[in-house]
Amino acid sequence: MKGPAAIEGFIGSLLGKVPDFKFRNVRFLIDTPDQVFAEYSVEALVPATGRIYRQMYAGRLVAKDGKIQLLRESLDTVAAAKAFAPVEAA
């Protein structure tokens, strides 16, 4: 994903699917003027599935001249798939 419009679209879509999405328990491990690395978590209901999305992220952000140059996140994709997968009919 590249550019402000793409990022805005992704975040808008995510918030549409998980209105209570909010980073919590942010722990900064590196915090310099041009780089930050942190761990943070989310626990929020996914209304479409009725499941709770529980996730621990690790993220690195690099900035230059006040603009994001790199944002890289690691997360448990299996946990995400389980929370967002369509509910099977019984």
mmCIF file of N, CA and C in Angstrom, residues 6-84:
data_model
loop_
_atom_site.group_PDB
_atom_site.id
_atom_site.type_symbol
_atom_site.label_atom_id
_atom_site.label_comp_id
_atom_site.label_asym_id
_atom_site.label_seq_id
_atom_site.Cartn_x
_atom_site.Cartn_y
_atom_site.Cartn_z
ATOM 1 N N ALA A 6 -4.383 5.636 -0.372
ATOM 2 C CA ALA A 6 -4.474 4.190 -0.144
ATOM 3 C C ALA A 6 -4.555 3.883 1.348
ATOM 4 N N ILE A 7 -3.751 4.570 2.136
ATOM 5 C CA ILE A 7 -3.759 4.357 3.587
ATOM 6 C C ILE A 7 -5.098 4.783 4.180
ATOM 7 N N GLU A 8 -5.594 5.932 3.742
ATOM 8 C CA GLU A 8 -6.890 6.416 4.232
ATOM 9 C C GLU A 8 -8.005 5.434 3.875
ATOM 10 N N GLY A 9 -7.970 4.888 2.670
ATOM 11 C CA GLY A 9 -8.979 3.913 2.258
ATOM 12 C C GLY A 9 -8.932 2.646 3.091
ATOM 13 N N PHE A 10 -7.722 2.163 3.368
ATOM 14 C CA PHE A 10 -7.560 0.954 4.175
ATOM 15 C C PHE A 10 -8.086 1.171 5.589
ATOM 16 N N ILE A 11 -7.698 2.276 6.207
ATOM 17 C CA ILE A 11 -8.133 2.554 7.581
ATOM 18 C C ILE A 11 -9.644 2.755 7.634
ATOM 19 N N GLY A 12 -10.192 3.458 6.648
ATOM 20 C CA GLY A 12 -11.642 3.650 6.596
ATOM 21 C C GLY A 12 -12.386 2.329 6.490
ATOM 22 N N SER A 13 -11.878 1.427 5.660
ATOM 23 C CA SER A 13 -12.490 0.109 5.507
ATOM 24 C C SER A 13 -12.399 -0.698 6.802
ATOM 25 N N LEU A 14 -11.240 -0.658 7.442
ATOM 26 C CA LEU A 14 -11.050 -1.379 8.703
ATOM 27 C C LEU A 14 -12.006 -0.868 9.777
ATOM 28 N N LEU A 15 -12.112 0.448 9.906
ATOM 29 C CA LEU A 15 -13.000 1.021 10.921
ATOM 30 C C LEU A 15 -14.465 0.741 10.606
ATOM 31 N N GLY A 16 -14.793 0.593 9.330
ATOM 32 C CA GLY A 16 -16.150 0.207 8.955
ATOM 33 C C GLY A 16 -16.480 -1.207 9.407
ATOM 34 N N LYS A 17 -15.473 -2.091 9.385
ATOM 35 C CA LYS A 17 -15.665 -3.486 9.785
ATOM 36 C C LYS A 17 -15.526 -3.690 11.292
ATOM 37 N N VAL A 18 -14.712 -2.845 11.933
ATOM 38 C CA VAL A 18 -14.448 -2.971 13.377
ATOM 39 C C VAL A 18 -14.523 -1.569 13.993
ATOM 40 N N PRO A 19 -15.732 -1.071 14.236
ATOM 41 C CA PRO A 19 -15.883 0.305 14.724
ATOM 42 C C PRO A 19 -15.145 0.607 16.026
ATOM 43 N N ASP A 20 -14.953 -0.398 16.877
ATOM 44 C CA ASP A 20 -14.275 -0.174 18.163
ATOM 45 C C ASP A 20 -12.769 -0.421 18.101
ATOM 46 N N PHE A 21 -12.215 -0.536 16.897
ATOM 47 C CA PHE A 21 -10.778 -0.782 16.732
ATOM 48 C C PHE A 21 -9.992 0.362 17.362
ATOM 49 N N LYS A 22 -9.105 0.008 18.281
ATOM 50 C CA LYS A 22 -8.280 1.019 18.953
ATOM 51 C C LYS A 22 -7.037 0.332 19.495
ATOM 52 N N PHE A 23 -5.875 0.926 19.221
ATOM 53 C CA PHE A 23 -4.639 0.376 19.759
ATOM 54 C C PHE A 23 -4.586 0.624 21.259
ATOM 55 N N ARG A 24 -4.153 -0.396 21.992
ATOM 56 C CA ARG A 24 -4.045 -0.321 23.450
ATOM 57 C C ARG A 24 -2.699 -0.890 23.879
ATOM 58 N N ASN A 25 -2.362 -0.625 25.125
ATOM 59 C CA ASN A 25 -1.135 -1.183 25.710
ATOM 60 C C ASN A 25 0.092 -0.935 24.831
ATOM 61 N N VAL A 26 0.227 0.283 24.351
ATOM 62 C CA VAL A 26 1.359 0.631 23.486
ATOM 63 C C VAL A 26 2.630 0.681 24.330
ATOM 64 N N ARG A 27 3.620 -0.052 23.866
ATOM 65 C CA ARG A 27 4.913 -0.094 24.557
ATOM 66 C C ARG A 27 6.012 0.251 23.551
ATOM 67 N N PHE A 28 6.628 1.417 23.728
ATOM 68 C CA PHE A 28 7.686 1.864 22.820
ATOM 69 C C PHE A 28 9.008 1.226 23.214
ATOM 70 N N LEU A 29 9.651 0.577 22.260
ATOM 71 C CA LEU A 29 10.939 -0.058 22.497
ATOM 72 C C LEU A 29 12.077 0.764 21.893
ATOM 73 N N ILE A 30 11.788 1.472 20.806
ATOM 74 C CA ILE A 30 12.724 2.422 20.195
ATOM 75 C C ILE A 30 11.927 3.686 19.920
ATOM 76 N N ASP A 31 12.453 4.822 20.311
ATOM 77 C CA ASP A 31 11.757 6.095 20.096
ATOM 78 C C ASP A 31 12.799 7.174 19.855
ATOM 79 N N THR A 32 13.081 7.441 18.578
ATOM 80 C CA THR A 32 14.049 8.466 18.196
ATOM 81 C C THR A 32 13.333 9.474 17.299
ATOM 82 N N PRO A 33 13.970 10.593 16.964
ATOM 83 C CA PRO A 33 13.307 11.578 16.106
ATOM 84 C C PRO A 33 12.883 11.037 14.735
ATOM 85 N N ASP A 34 13.575 10.017 14.223
ATOM 86 C CA ASP A 34 13.224 9.530 12.886
ATOM 87 C C ASP A 34 12.760 8.072 12.840
ATOM 88 N N GLN A 35 12.644 7.430 13.997
ATOM 89 C CA GLN A 35 12.252 6.026 13.995
ATOM 90 C C GLN A 35 11.582 5.649 15.321
ATOM 91 N N VAL A 36 10.581 4.779 15.190
ATOM 92 C CA VAL A 36 9.938 4.241 16.383
ATOM 93 C C VAL A 36 9.637 2.764 16.136
ATOM 94 N N PHE A 37 9.797 1.977 17.184
ATOM 95 C CA PHE A 37 9.407 0.567 17.152
ATOM 96 C C PHE A 37 8.597 0.327 18.413
ATOM 97 N N ALA A 38 7.429 -0.291 18.251
ATOM 98 C CA ALA A 38 6.544 -0.486 19.400
ATOM 99 C C ALA A 38 5.766 -1.785 19.273
ATOM 100 N N GLU A 39 5.264 -2.235 20.413
ATOM 101 C CA GLU A 39 4.299 -3.327 20.475
ATOM 102 C C GLU A 39 2.978 -2.712 20.930
ATOM 103 N N TYR A 40 1.882 -3.213 20.378
ATOM 104 C CA TYR A 40 0.569 -2.683 20.731
ATOM 105 C C TYR A 40 -0.471 -3.750 20.435
ATOM 106 N N SER A 41 -1.600 -3.661 21.128
ATOM 107 C CA SER A 41 -2.630 -4.684 20.979
ATOM 108 C C SER A 41 -3.981 -4.069 20.641
ATOM 109 N N VAL A 42 -4.860 -4.951 20.174
ATOM 110 C CA VAL A 42 -6.239 -4.587 19.852
ATOM 111 C C VAL A 42 -7.133 -5.703 20.376
ATOM 112 N N GLU A 43 -8.262 -5.332 20.926
ATOM 113 C CA GLU A 43 -9.306 -6.291 21.279
ATOM 114 C C GLU A 43 -10.632 -5.599 21.006
ATOM 115 N N ALA A 44 -11.317 -6.049 19.948
ATOM 116 C CA ALA A 44 -12.550 -5.380 19.543
ATOM 117 C C ALA A 44 -13.483 -6.368 18.848
ATOM 118 N N LEU A 45 -14.769 -6.117 18.970
ATOM 119 C CA LEU A 45 -15.789 -6.939 18.334
ATOM 120 C C LEU A 45 -15.815 -6.692 16.829
ATOM 121 N N VAL A 46 -15.923 -7.778 16.059
ATOM 122 C CA VAL A 46 -16.165 -7.697 14.615
ATOM 123 C C VAL A 46 -17.663 -7.954 14.441
ATOM 124 N N PRO A 47 -18.472 -6.907 14.254
ATOM 125 C CA PRO A 47 -19.927 -7.083 14.228
ATOM 126 C C PRO A 47 -20.425 -8.099 13.195
ATOM 127 N N ALA A 48 -19.797 -8.172 12.040
ATOM 128 C CA ALA A 48 -20.266 -9.075 10.984
ATOM 129 C C ALA A 48 -20.157 -10.543 11.369
ATOM 130 N N THR A 49 -19.206 -10.883 12.239
ATOM 131 C CA THR A 49 -19.019 -12.283 12.632
ATOM 132 C C THR A 49 -19.419 -12.546 14.077
ATOM 133 N N GLY A 50 -19.537 -11.490 14.866
ATOM 134 C CA GLY A 50 -19.823 -11.644 16.287
ATOM 135 C C GLY A 50 -18.615 -12.109 17.087
ATOM 136 N N ARG A 51 -17.450 -12.143 16.440
ATOM 137 C CA ARG A 51 -16.231 -12.602 17.108
ATOM 138 C C ARG A 51 -15.401 -11.416 17.600
ATOM 139 N N ILE A 52 -14.552 -11.698 18.570
ATOM 140 C CA ILE A 52 -13.628 -10.694 19.082
ATOM 141 C C ILE A 52 -12.313 -10.809 18.317
ATOM 142 N N TYR A 53 -11.827 -9.692 17.831
ATOM 143 C CA TYR A 53 -10.521 -9.626 17.173
ATOM 144 C C TYR A 53 -9.494 -9.290 18.245
ATOM 145 N N ARG A 54 -8.647 -10.266 18.570
ATOM 146 C CA ARG A 54 -7.570 -10.073 19.549
ATOM 147 C C ARG A 54 -6.258 -10.171 18.803
ATOM 148 N N GLN A 55 -5.448 -9.150 18.950
ATOM 149 C CA GLN A 55 -4.225 -9.113 18.172
ATOM 150 C C GLN A 55 -3.130 -8.382 18.921
ATOM 151 N N MET A 56 -1.926 -8.880 18.787
ATOM 152 C CA MET A 56 -0.729 -8.193 19.277
ATOM 153 C C MET A 56 0.092 -7.836 18.044
ATOM 154 N N TYR A 57 0.394 -6.573 17.901
ATOM 155 C CA TYR A 57 1.179 -6.081 16.774
ATOM 156 C C TYR A 57 2.580 -5.700 17.239
ATOM 157 N N ALA A 58 3.509 -5.724 16.295
ATOM 158 C CA ALA A 58 4.823 -5.111 16.465
ATOM 159 C C ALA A 58 5.005 -4.246 15.230
ATOM 160 N N GLY A 59 5.351 -2.984 15.426
ATOM 161 C CA GLY A 59 5.443 -2.088 14.286
ATOM 162 C C GLY A 59 6.660 -1.194 14.323
ATOM 163 N N ARG A 60 7.194 -0.951 13.134
ATOM 164 C CA ARG A 60 8.329 -0.039 12.969
ATOM 165 C C ARG A 60 7.911 1.064 12.010
ATOM 166 N N LEU A 61 8.151 2.302 12.407
ATOM 167 C CA LEU A 61 7.856 3.456 11.573
ATOM 168 C C LEU A 61 9.132 4.273 11.422
ATOM 169 N N VAL A 62 9.449 4.609 10.165
ATOM 170 C CA VAL A 62 10.602 5.452 9.860
ATOM 171 C C VAL A 62 10.067 6.706 9.179
ATOM 172 N N ALA A 63 10.510 7.873 9.640
ATOM 173 C CA ALA A 63 10.058 9.145 9.079
ATOM 174 C C ALA A 63 11.254 9.977 8.622
ATOM 175 N N LYS A 64 10.993 10.833 7.643
ATOM 176 C CA LYS A 64 12.010 11.772 7.161
ATOM 177 C C LYS A 64 11.295 13.062 6.784
ATOM 178 N N ASP A 65 11.779 14.170 7.298
ATOM 179 C CA ASP A 65 11.184 15.482 7.016
ATOM 180 C C ASP A 65 9.687 15.501 7.331
ATOM 181 N N GLY A 66 9.298 14.818 8.415
ATOM 182 C CA GLY A 66 7.909 14.831 8.850
ATOM 183 C C GLY A 66 6.977 13.929 8.064
ATOM 184 N N LYS A 67 7.514 13.106 7.160
ATOM 185 C CA LYS A 67 6.674 12.214 6.356
ATOM 186 C C LYS A 67 7.079 10.765 6.600
ATOM 187 N N ILE A 68 6.085 9.906 6.619
ATOM 188 C CA ILE A 68 6.349 8.482 6.811
ATOM 189 C C ILE A 68 7.054 7.934 5.577
ATOM 190 N N GLN A 69 8.198 7.315 5.796
ATOM 191 C CA GLN A 69 8.944 6.665 4.725
ATOM 192 C C GLN A 69 8.681 5.162 4.704
ATOM 193 N N LEU A 70 8.438 4.607 5.889
ATOM 194 C CA LEU A 70 8.235 3.164 6.013
ATOM 195 C C LEU A 70 7.361 2.889 7.224
ATOM 196 N N LEU A 71 6.387 2.030 7.045
ATOM 197 C CA LEU A 71 5.604 1.511 8.165
ATOM 198 C C LEU A 71 5.477 0.019 7.936
ATOM 199 N N ARG A 72 6.025 -0.740 8.844
ATOM 200 C CA ARG A 72 5.996 -2.195 8.722
ATOM 201 C C ARG A 72 5.428 -2.767 10.011
ATOM 202 N N GLU A 73 4.418 -3.632 9.867
ATOM 203 C CA GLU A 73 3.796 -4.243 11.040
ATOM 204 C C GLU A 73 3.838 -5.763 10.923
ATOM 205 N N SER A 74 3.970 -6.402 12.067
ATOM 206 C CA SER A 74 3.876 -7.857 12.156
ATOM 207 C C SER A 74 2.678 -8.183 13.027
ATOM 208 N N LEU A 75 1.933 -9.215 12.629
ATOM 209 C CA LEU A 75 0.763 -9.618 13.383
ATOM 210 C C LEU A 75 0.462 -11.083 13.117
ATOM 211 N N ASP A 76 -0.419 -11.643 13.888
ATOM 212 C CA ASP A 76 -0.839 -13.033 13.750
ATOM 213 C C ASP A 76 -1.970 -13.090 12.726
ATOM 214 N N THR A 77 -1.649 -13.481 11.492
ATOM 215 C CA THR A 77 -2.660 -13.495 10.436
ATOM 216 C C THR A 77 -3.724 -14.574 10.661
ATOM 217 N N VAL A 78 -3.385 -15.641 11.378
ATOM 218 C CA VAL A 78 -4.381 -16.679 11.677
ATOM 219 C C VAL A 78 -5.453 -16.113 12.612
ATOM 220 N N ALA A 79 -5.043 -15.359 13.617
ATOM 221 C CA ALA A 79 -6.009 -14.729 14.529
ATOM 222 C C ALA A 79 -6.915 -13.771 13.761
ATOM 223 N N ALA A 80 -6.336 -13.023 12.829
ATOM 224 C CA ALA A 80 -7.136 -12.100 12.020
ATOM 225 C C ALA A 80 -8.135 -12.874 11.162
ATOM 226 N N ALA A 81 -7.677 -13.935 10.517
ATOM 227 C CA ALA A 81 -8.566 -14.729 9.667
ATOM 228 C C ALA A 81 -9.721 -15.318 10.474
ATOM 229 N N LYS A 82 -9.438 -15.812 11.664
ATOM 230 C CA LYS A 82 -10.495 -16.395 12.504
ATOM 231 C C LYS A 82 -11.531 -15.354 12.915
ATOM 232 N N ALA A 83 -11.096 -14.144 13.196
ATOM 233 C CA ALA A 83 -12.023 -13.096 13.638
ATOM 234 C C ALA A 83 -12.887 -12.574 12.498
ATOM 235 N N PHE A 84 -12.314 -12.511 11.282
ATOM 236 C CA PHE A 84 -13.009 -11.886 10.162
ATOM 237 C C PHE A 84 -13.676 -12.871 9.208
#
